[in-house]
mmCIF file of C-alpha atoms and ligand atoms in Angstrom:
data_model
loop_
_atom_site.group_PDB
_atom_site.id
_atom_site.type_symbol
_atom_site.label_atom_id
_atom_site.label_comp_id
_atom_site.label_asym_id
_atom_site.label_seq_id
_atom_site.Cartn_x
_atom_site.Cartn_y
_atom_site.Cartn_z
ATOM 1 C CA MET A 7 3.682 103.916 17.011
ATOM 2 C CA ASP A 8 1.219 101.637 15.245
ATOM 3 C CA ARG A 9 2.033 98.021 15.585
ATOM 4 C CA GLN A 10 2.938 96.154 12.423
ATOM 5 C CA ARG A 11 0.290 93.837 11.093
ATOM 6 C CA VAL A 12 0.384 90.048 10.920
ATOM 7 C CA LEU A 13 -2.109 87.871 9.092
ATOM 8 C CA SER A 14 -2.608 84.150 9.296
ATOM 9 C CA GLY A 15 -5.422 81.689 8.761
ATOM 10 C CA MET A 16 -6.209 78.007 9.127
ATOM 11 C CA GLN A 17 -8.573 75.846 7.150
ATOM 12 C CA PRO A 18 -11.496 74.208 8.960
ATOM 13 C CA SER A 19 -10.739 70.917 7.278
ATOM 14 C CA GLY A 20 -10.872 68.650 10.288
ATOM 15 C CA LYS A 21 -9.790 68.385 13.865
ATOM 16 C CA VAL A 22 -6.855 70.335 15.276
ATOM 17 C CA HIS A 23 -4.002 68.190 16.553
ATOM 18 C CA ILE A 24 -1.130 68.969 18.898
ATOM 19 C CA GLY A 25 1.167 69.422 15.872
ATOM 20 C CA ASN A 26 -1.028 72.356 14.743
ATOM 21 C CA LEU A 27 -1.050 73.631 18.301
ATOM 22 C CA VAL A 28 2.708 73.594 18.798
ATOM 23 C CA GLY A 29 3.572 74.406 15.163
ATOM 24 C CA ALA A 30 1.187 77.345 14.643
ATOM 25 C CA LEU A 31 -1.278 78.331 17.327
ATOM 26 C CA ARG A 32 1.301 78.652 20.108
ATOM 27 C CA ASN A 33 3.258 81.020 17.901
ATOM 28 C CA TRP A 34 0.137 83.024 17.052
ATOM 29 C CA VAL A 35 -0.551 83.418 20.790
ATOM 30 C CA ASN A 36 2.932 84.919 21.247
ATOM 31 C CA LEU A 37 2.627 87.196 18.232
ATOM 32 C CA GLN A 38 -0.620 88.772 19.459
ATOM 33 C CA GLU A 39 1.387 90.448 22.224
ATOM 34 C CA ARG A 40 3.657 92.281 19.804
ATOM 35 C CA TYR A 41 1.767 92.719 16.528
ATOM 36 C CA ASP A 42 -1.626 93.822 15.263
ATOM 37 C CA CYS A 43 -2.732 90.276 14.458
ATOM 38 C CA PHE A 44 -5.546 89.173 12.180
ATOM 39 C CA TYR A 45 -6.355 85.452 12.503
ATOM 40 C CA PHE A 46 -9.077 83.787 10.550
ATOM 41 C CA VAL A 47 -10.907 80.554 9.866
ATOM 42 C CA ALA A 48 -10.376 79.992 6.131
ATOM 43 C CA ASP A 49 -13.715 78.391 5.306
ATOM 44 C CA TRP A 50 -13.626 79.353 1.616
ATOM 45 C CA HIS A 51 -10.207 77.694 1.371
ATOM 46 C CA ALA A 52 -11.659 74.498 2.731
ATOM 47 C CA LEU A 53 -14.022 74.470 -0.274
ATOM 48 C CA THR A 54 -11.147 74.621 -2.802
ATOM 49 C CA THR A 55 -10.408 70.966 -2.143
ATOM 50 C CA GLY A 56 -13.540 69.889 -0.272
ATOM 51 C CA TYR A 57 -16.269 71.429 -2.412
ATOM 52 C CA ALA A 58 -17.927 68.079 -3.205
ATOM 53 C CA ASP A 59 -18.794 67.415 0.418
ATOM 54 C CA PRO A 60 -19.252 70.603 2.436
ATOM 55 C CA SER A 61 -21.332 68.831 5.136
ATOM 56 C CA GLU A 62 -18.720 69.273 7.858
ATOM 57 C CA ILE A 63 -17.401 72.737 7.073
ATOM 58 C CA ARG A 64 -19.782 74.583 9.339
ATOM 59 C CA GLU A 65 -19.135 72.309 12.311
ATOM 60 C CA ASN A 66 -15.397 72.380 11.643
ATOM 61 C CA THR A 67 -15.450 76.150 11.491
ATOM 62 C CA LYS A 68 -17.005 76.283 14.923
ATOM 63 C CA ASP A 69 -14.528 73.718 16.253
ATOM 64 C CA LEU A 70 -11.587 75.657 14.880
ATOM 65 C CA LEU A 71 -12.843 78.849 16.456
ATOM 66 C CA VAL A 72 -13.134 76.998 19.782
ATOM 67 C CA ASN A 73 -9.564 75.777 19.396
ATOM 68 C CA PHE A 74 -8.268 79.250 18.503
ATOM 69 C CA LEU A 75 -9.689 80.559 21.770
ATOM 70 C CA ALA A 76 -8.821 77.510 23.824
ATOM 71 C CA ALA A 77 -5.227 77.706 22.686
ATOM 72 C CA GLY A 78 -5.032 81.260 24.035
ATOM 73 C CA LEU A 79 -5.910 83.597 21.186
ATOM 74 C CA ASP A 80 -7.462 86.626 22.777
ATOM 75 C CA PRO A 81 -10.184 88.597 20.924
ATOM 76 C CA GLU A 82 -9.166 91.655 22.933
ATOM 77 C CA LYS A 83 -5.655 91.486 21.503
ATOM 78 C CA ALA A 84 -6.130 89.973 18.040
ATOM 79 C CA THR A 85 -8.850 90.254 15.411
ATOM 80 C CA ILE A 86 -10.341 86.791 15.076
ATOM 81 C CA PHE A 87 -12.772 86.257 12.240
ATOM 82 C CA ILE A 88 -14.307 83.963 9.682
ATOM 83 C CA GLN A 89 -13.202 84.462 6.087
ATOM 84 C CA SER A 90 -16.601 84.102 4.446
ATOM 85 C CA LYS A 91 -18.077 86.738 6.783
ATOM 86 C CA VAL A 92 -15.788 89.332 5.118
ATOM 87 C CA PRO A 93 -16.955 89.251 1.478
ATOM 88 C CA GLN A 94 -14.396 91.880 0.521
ATOM 89 C CA HIS A 95 -11.847 88.987 0.330
ATOM 90 C CA ALA A 96 -13.881 87.532 -2.547
ATOM 91 C CA GLU A 97 -14.147 90.906 -4.275
ATOM 92 C CA LEU A 98 -10.417 91.490 -4.105
ATOM 93 C CA HIS A 99 -9.811 87.906 -5.269
ATOM 94 C CA LEU A 100 -11.926 88.619 -8.342
ATOM 95 C CA LEU A 101 -10.184 91.901 -9.083
ATOM 96 C CA LEU A 102 -6.761 90.372 -8.642
ATOM 97 C CA SER A 103 -7.765 87.592 -11.052
ATOM 98 C CA MET A 104 -7.946 90.287 -13.732
ATOM 99 C CA ILE A 105 -4.242 91.080 -13.384
ATOM 100 C CA THR A 106 -2.773 87.673 -12.590
ATOM 101 C CA PRO A 107 -1.335 85.603 -15.463
ATOM 102 C CA THR A 108 -2.589 82.023 -15.202
ATOM 103 C CA GLY A 109 0.973 80.795 -15.680
ATOM 104 C CA TRP A 110 1.889 82.251 -12.301
ATOM 105 C CA LEU A 111 -0.785 80.112 -10.648
ATOM 106 C CA GLU A 112 0.102 76.931 -12.554
ATOM 107 C CA ARG A 113 3.734 77.084 -11.476
ATOM 108 C CA VAL A 114 3.060 77.392 -7.740
ATOM 109 C CA PRO A 115 4.782 74.174 -6.501
ATOM 110 C CA SER A 116 1.909 73.115 -4.242
ATOM 111 C CA TYR A 117 -0.555 73.141 -7.172
ATOM 112 C CA LYS A 118 0.748 69.970 -8.755
ATOM 113 C CA GLU A 119 1.826 68.404 -5.450
ATOM 114 C CA LYS A 120 -1.578 68.670 -3.907
ATOM 115 C CA GLN A 121 -3.269 67.365 -7.034
ATOM 116 C CA GLN A 122 -1.016 64.284 -6.760
ATOM 117 C CA GLU A 123 -1.709 63.957 -3.081
ATOM 118 C CA LEU A 124 -5.495 64.191 -3.417
ATOM 119 C CA GLN A 125 -6.006 62.017 -6.468
ATOM 120 C CA ASP A 126 -9.439 60.892 -5.240
ATOM 121 C CA ARG A 127 -10.772 64.449 -5.855
ATOM 122 C CA ASP A 128 -11.270 66.374 -9.055
ATOM 123 C CA LEU A 129 -9.067 69.402 -8.539
ATOM 124 C CA SER A 130 -9.169 70.628 -12.123
ATOM 125 C CA THR A 131 -11.300 73.550 -10.924
ATOM 126 C CA TYR A 132 -10.675 77.247 -11.109
ATOM 127 C CA GLY A 133 -11.193 77.528 -7.329
ATOM 128 C CA PHE A 134 -8.265 75.204 -6.729
ATOM 129 C CA LEU A 135 -6.015 76.849 -9.291
ATOM 130 C CA GLY A 136 -6.954 80.239 -7.812
ATOM 131 C CA TYR A 137 -6.195 79.202 -4.275
ATOM 132 C CA PRO A 138 -2.971 81.266 -4.060
ATOM 133 C CA LEU A 139 -4.834 84.223 -5.408
ATOM 134 C CA LEU A 140 -7.473 83.994 -2.697
ATOM 135 C CA GLN A 141 -4.651 83.591 -0.201
ATOM 136 C CA THR A 142 -3.059 86.730 -1.596
ATOM 137 C CA ALA A 143 -6.302 88.638 -1.267
ATOM 138 C CA ASP A 144 -6.584 87.427 2.355
ATOM 139 C CA ILE A 145 -3.174 88.860 3.171
ATOM 140 C CA ILE A 146 -2.966 92.066 1.223
ATOM 141 C CA ILE A 147 -6.511 93.258 1.886
ATOM 142 C CA TYR A 148 -5.285 94.015 5.444
ATOM 143 C CA ARG A 149 -2.063 95.421 4.047
ATOM 144 C CA ALA A 150 -0.306 93.028 6.408
ATOM 145 C CA GLN A 151 3.478 93.273 6.605
ATOM 146 C CA TYR A 152 4.043 89.757 7.883
ATOM 147 C CA VAL A 153 2.789 86.222 7.526
ATOM 148 C CA PRO A 154 4.111 83.745 10.104
ATOM 149 C CA VAL A 155 5.427 80.675 8.242
ATOM 150 C CA GLY A 156 7.960 77.892 8.570
ATOM 151 C CA VAL A 157 10.978 78.018 6.300
ATOM 152 C CA ASP A 158 9.468 75.439 3.902
ATOM 153 C CA GLN A 159 6.512 77.691 3.175
ATOM 154 C CA VAL A 160 8.454 80.763 2.178
ATOM 155 C CA PRO A 161 8.131 80.016 -1.614
ATOM 156 C CA HIS A 162 4.317 79.980 -1.236
ATOM 157 C CA LEU A 163 4.445 83.598 -0.182
ATOM 158 C CA GLU A 164 6.393 84.594 -3.247
ATOM 159 C CA ILE A 165 3.351 84.675 -5.535
ATOM 160 C CA SER A 166 1.540 87.004 -3.070
ATOM 161 C CA ARG A 167 4.503 89.340 -3.196
ATOM 162 C CA GLU A 168 4.531 89.209 -7.033
ATOM 163 C CA ILE A 169 0.798 89.952 -7.293
ATOM 164 C CA ALA A 170 1.060 92.873 -4.811
ATOM 165 C CA ARG A 171 3.996 94.208 -6.849
ATOM 166 C CA ARG A 172 2.018 93.912 -10.099
ATOM 167 C CA PHE A 173 -0.947 95.758 -8.658
ATOM 168 C CA ASN A 174 1.304 98.502 -7.260
ATOM 169 C CA PHE A 175 3.033 98.796 -10.674
ATOM 170 C CA LEU A 176 -0.209 98.932 -12.686
ATOM 171 C CA TYR A 177 -2.168 101.307 -10.513
ATOM 172 C CA LYS A 178 -0.542 102.800 -7.439
ATOM 173 C CA GLU A 179 1.611 101.786 -4.456
ATOM 174 C CA VAL A 180 -1.142 100.412 -2.225
ATOM 175 C CA PHE A 181 0.026 97.065 -0.925
ATOM 176 C CA PRO A 182 3.130 96.245 1.092
ATOM 177 C CA GLU A 183 4.799 93.104 -0.212
ATOM 178 C CA PRO A 184 4.084 90.658 2.608
ATOM 179 C CA GLU A 185 7.147 89.140 4.230
ATOM 180 C CA ALA A 186 7.615 85.797 5.962
ATOM 181 C CA LEU A 187 7.868 86.043 9.717
ATOM 182 C CA LEU A 188 10.111 83.044 10.083
ATOM 183 C CA THR A 189 9.564 80.849 13.032
ATOM 184 C CA GLU A 190 11.372 77.791 14.217
ATOM 185 C CA PHE A 191 8.705 75.233 14.820
ATOM 186 C CA PRO A 192 9.554 72.175 16.852
ATOM 187 C CA LYS A 193 8.882 69.045 14.826
ATOM 188 C CA VAL A 194 6.001 67.123 16.292
ATOM 189 C CA PRO A 195 6.089 63.451 15.346
ATOM 190 C CA GLY A 196 2.916 61.394 15.089
ATOM 191 C CA LEU A 197 2.300 58.222 17.043
ATOM 192 C CA ASP A 198 4.139 56.155 14.391
ATOM 193 C CA GLY A 199 7.137 58.501 14.047
ATOM 194 C CA ARG A 200 6.055 60.105 10.758
ATOM 195 C CA LYS A 201 4.994 63.738 10.714
ATOM 196 C CA MET A 202 1.820 64.188 12.717
ATOM 197 C CA SER A 203 -1.011 64.430 10.208
ATOM 198 C CA LYS A 204 -4.713 63.787 10.059
ATOM 199 C CA SER A 205 -4.258 61.839 6.837
ATOM 200 C CA TYR A 206 -1.784 59.421 8.441
ATOM 201 C CA GLY A 207 -4.144 58.677 11.310
ATOM 202 C CA ASN A 208 -1.302 59.200 13.780
ATOM 203 C CA ALA A 209 -2.395 62.376 15.559
ATOM 204 C CA ILE A 210 -3.368 63.420 19.038
ATOM 205 C CA TYR A 211 -6.310 65.806 18.772
ATOM 206 C CA LEU A 212 -7.226 68.665 21.082
ATOM 207 C CA SER A 213 -10.723 67.144 21.101
ATOM 208 C CA ASP A 214 -9.466 63.742 22.288
ATOM 209 C CA PRO A 215 -10.630 63.028 25.848
ATOM 210 C CA PRO A 216 -7.786 62.497 28.395
ATOM 211 C CA GLU A 217 -8.218 58.715 28.418
ATOM 212 C CA VAL A 218 -7.802 58.614 24.625
ATOM 213 C CA VAL A 219 -4.653 60.758 24.788
ATOM 214 C CA GLU A 220 -3.245 58.467 27.462
ATOM 215 C CA GLN A 221 -4.073 55.371 25.455
ATOM 216 C CA LYS A 222 -2.507 56.846 22.277
ATOM 217 C CA ILE A 223 0.760 57.618 24.094
ATOM 218 C CA ARG A 224 0.808 54.242 25.874
ATOM 219 C CA THR A 225 0.645 52.432 22.533
ATOM 220 C CA MET A 226 2.985 54.828 20.717
ATOM 221 C CA MET A 227 5.973 53.484 18.801
ATOM 222 C CA THR A 228 9.306 53.343 20.624
ATOM 223 C CA ASP A 229 12.848 52.624 19.462
ATOM 224 C CA PRO A 230 12.220 49.394 17.452
ATOM 225 C CA ALA A 231 15.547 48.015 18.709
ATOM 226 C CA ARG A 232 14.245 48.019 22.311
ATOM 227 C CA LYS A 233 12.197 44.878 22.318
ATOM 228 C CA ARG A 234 12.735 43.876 25.936
ATOM 229 C CA ARG A 235 12.979 45.967 29.084
ATOM 230 C CA THR A 236 16.662 44.997 29.390
ATOM 231 C CA ASP A 237 17.566 46.102 25.823
ATOM 232 C CA LYS A 238 19.389 49.391 25.595
ATOM 233 C CA GLY A 239 17.776 51.967 23.334
ATOM 234 C CA ASP A 240 18.569 54.989 21.266
ATOM 235 C CA PRO A 241 16.200 57.817 22.177
ATOM 236 C CA GLU A 242 16.756 59.547 18.837
ATOM 237 C CA GLN A 243 15.102 56.552 17.162
ATOM 238 C CA SER A 244 12.055 56.841 19.376
ATOM 239 C CA PRO A 245 9.071 59.109 18.501
ATOM 240 C CA VAL A 246 8.324 59.160 22.246
ATOM 241 C CA TYR A 247 11.578 60.973 22.856
ATOM 242 C CA GLN A 248 10.816 63.453 20.074
ATOM 243 C CA LEU A 249 7.564 64.304 21.872
ATOM 244 C CA HIS A 250 9.492 64.620 25.159
ATOM 245 C CA LYS A 251 11.538 67.288 23.415
ATOM 246 C CA VAL A 252 8.395 69.319 22.903
ATOM 247 C CA PHE A 253 6.664 68.761 26.240
ATOM 248 C CA SER A 254 9.271 67.799 28.892
ATOM 249 C CA SER A 255 11.798 69.857 30.827
ATOM 250 C CA LYS A 256 15.548 69.773 30.068
ATOM 251 C CA GLU A 257 16.153 67.763 33.248
ATOM 252 C CA GLU A 258 13.526 65.193 32.343
ATOM 253 C CA LEU A 259 14.890 64.948 28.819
ATOM 254 C CA ALA A 260 18.398 64.214 30.139
ATOM 255 C CA GLU A 261 16.982 61.695 32.619
ATOM 256 C CA VAL A 262 14.975 59.883 29.950
ATOM 257 C CA ALA A 263 17.869 59.849 27.426
ATOM 258 C CA GLU A 264 20.266 58.466 30.039
ATOM 259 C CA GLY A 265 17.688 55.898 31.163
ATOM 260 C CA CYS A 266 17.027 54.826 27.593
ATOM 261 C CA VAL A 267 20.672 54.251 26.582
ATOM 262 C CA THR A 268 21.475 52.356 29.799
ATOM 263 C CA ALA A 269 18.124 50.471 29.978
ATOM 264 C CA GLY A 270 17.723 52.167 33.348
ATOM 265 C CA ILE A 271 14.179 53.195 32.511
ATOM 266 C CA GLY A 272 11.473 51.094 30.849
ATOM 267 C CA CYS A 273 9.372 52.450 27.997
ATOM 268 C CA ILE A 274 6.240 52.307 30.146
ATOM 269 C CA ASP A 275 7.734 54.595 32.789
ATOM 270 C CA CYS A 276 9.222 56.819 30.108
ATOM 271 C CA LYS A 277 5.772 57.233 28.572
ATOM 272 C CA LYS A 278 4.209 57.920 31.982
ATOM 273 C CA ILE A 279 6.450 60.990 32.305
ATOM 274 C CA LEU A 280 5.416 62.098 28.860
ATOM 275 C CA ILE A 281 1.723 61.539 29.575
ATOM 276 C CA ARG A 282 2.000 63.661 32.721
ATOM 277 C CA ASN A 283 3.654 66.501 30.810
ATOM 278 C CA VAL A 284 1.254 66.397 27.839
ATOM 279 C CA PHE A 285 -1.639 66.436 30.293
ATOM 280 C CA GLY A 286 -0.080 69.444 32.118
ATOM 281 C CA TYR A 287 0.016 71.260 28.825
ATOM 282 C CA LEU A 288 -3.414 70.248 27.563
ATOM 283 C CA GLU A 289 -5.448 70.439 30.747
ATOM 284 C CA PRO A 290 -6.049 74.248 30.619
ATOM 285 C CA ILE A 291 -6.918 73.886 26.952
ATOM 286 C CA TRP A 292 -9.396 71.053 27.670
ATOM 287 C CA THR A 293 -11.011 73.213 30.362
ATOM 288 C CA ARG A 294 -11.347 76.204 28.075
ATOM 289 C CA ARG A 295 -12.657 74.003 25.256
ATOM 290 C CA ALA A 296 -15.374 72.558 27.507
ATOM 291 C CA GLY A 297 -16.397 76.070 28.632
ATOM 292 C CA LEU A 298 -16.567 77.368 25.086
ATOM 293 C CA LEU A 299 -18.448 74.395 23.687
ATOM 294 C CA ALA A 300 -21.094 74.964 26.316
ATOM 295 C CA ASP A 301 -21.325 78.652 25.534
ATOM 296 C CA SER A 302 -22.111 79.132 21.897
ATOM 297 C CA GLU A 303 -23.228 82.763 22.497
ATOM 298 C CA THR A 304 -19.631 83.783 23.316
ATOM 299 C CA LEU A 305 -18.399 82.067 20.177
ATOM 300 C CA VAL A 306 -20.954 83.759 17.963
ATOM 301 C CA GLU A 307 -20.175 87.110 19.542
ATOM 302 C CA VAL A 308 -16.397 86.694 19.085
ATOM 303 C CA ALA A 309 -16.854 85.752 15.429
ATOM 304 C CA ARG A 310 -19.308 88.596 14.846
ATOM 305 C CA ARG A 311 -17.173 91.295 16.463
ATOM 306 C CA GLY A 312 -13.961 90.062 14.812
ATOM 307 C CA SER A 313 -15.559 89.750 11.403
ATOM 308 C CA ARG A 314 -17.071 93.223 11.682
ATOM 309 C CA LYS A 315 -13.719 94.745 12.615
ATOM 310 C CA ALA A 316 -11.930 92.845 9.839
ATOM 311 C CA GLY A 317 -14.657 93.953 7.388
ATOM 312 C CA GLN A 318 -14.052 97.604 8.267
ATOM 313 C CA VAL A 319 -10.313 97.355 7.628
ATOM 314 C CA ALA A 320 -10.902 95.369 4.452
ATOM 315 C CA GLU A 321 -13.447 97.920 3.227
ATOM 316 C CA GLU A 322 -10.944 100.783 3.677
ATOM 317 C CA THR A 323 -8.625 98.934 1.296
ATOM 318 C CA MET A 324 -11.400 98.138 -1.179
ATOM 319 C CA VAL A 325 -12.461 101.761 -1.419
ATOM 320 C CA ILE A 326 -8.962 102.547 -2.729
ATOM 321 C CA VAL A 327 -8.837 99.478 -4.995
ATOM 322 C CA ARG A 328 -12.229 100.176 -6.581
ATOM 323 C CA GLU A 329 -11.288 103.764 -7.205
ATOM 324 C CA LEU A 330 -7.994 102.748 -8.852
ATOM 325 C CA MET A 331 -9.667 100.128 -10.984
ATOM 326 C CA GLY A 332 -12.343 102.448 -12.289
ATOM 327 C CA LEU A 333 -15.157 101.017 -10.213
ATOM 328 C CA ALA A 334 -15.934 103.733 -7.712
HETATM 329 S S1 SF4 B 422 12.793 54.543 26.998
HETATM 330 FE FE1 SF4 B 422 11.559 56.168 26.171
HETATM 331 S S2 SF4 B 422 12.821 57.101 24.605
HETATM 332 FE FE2 SF4 B 422 13.673 55.099 25.003
HETATM 333 S S3 SF4 B 422 12.735 53.719 23.531
HETATM 334 FE FE3 SF4 B 422 11.526 53.627 25.387
HETATM 335 S S4 SF4 B 422 9.907 55.119 25.091
HETATM 336 FE FE4 SF4 B 422 11.505 55.574 23.609
#
């Protein structure tokens, strides 16, 4: 039986941090064993908010591809490609724009939120308004059944389902309505306890050298109530403990929690355990990153093969769409 199809992409809008790794890429690696996965670098999406300064998009695209592979995505198991190398996405985006009421786009919650968030940019563009439409084209062009998302992103998928439904109603049942493949992501706090995010400057990046990772964890916030070594702490108030939850074993977690509430362990020693575990997790990724960065031929070949395969699948869909829309 054919495996069901999963589609997901990531924007090359900067460096990948361990929150992205644990929250998305690790899940993608698991999914490639069970589904027919299509994973892509969404370089056109990066332009929807970053059009005024595209100087880093090419380099970020390469870096994201390196991180995909370093994190364990396997081009033999999943189709890994670059969005702009499959121009059928743009064609479907255009054709879907003919049938999508603008009101649908204006009421997507992230439209206003992101405009508020990025007030330093002029986002009164069609490209930004049409972002969910391009996203819809990305998904349905592969007739993907599933999109892996966290529970908070489920509403974002609703417009893709509506647009697929509208196309199917107007012309013919072509597109499955994509469903959320819900995944429990562990919360990864940043160095200051807020959500790990590039814009907060509180992230640990996959491209950080080991000494930088070590330094970042050493200076990370702890329970503010634990000012002296002899003060008892509450691990739940400490971002360090939240990171332990992601990277340390159950036994170590129990040990650290007990040590924290009894002042049996100092924050320096507690962080040393975390540093060891984060290193254990990241070391194979660092090694693969170094290998890939030194071997751009492999990268180019992976992107070329993946984009060609994606293009073939996308073209099969477009043949049907063009025919139905009177363009064949
Ligand atoms: S002992 Fe560990 S968990 Fe407790 S406050 Fe210090 S760093 Fe945080």
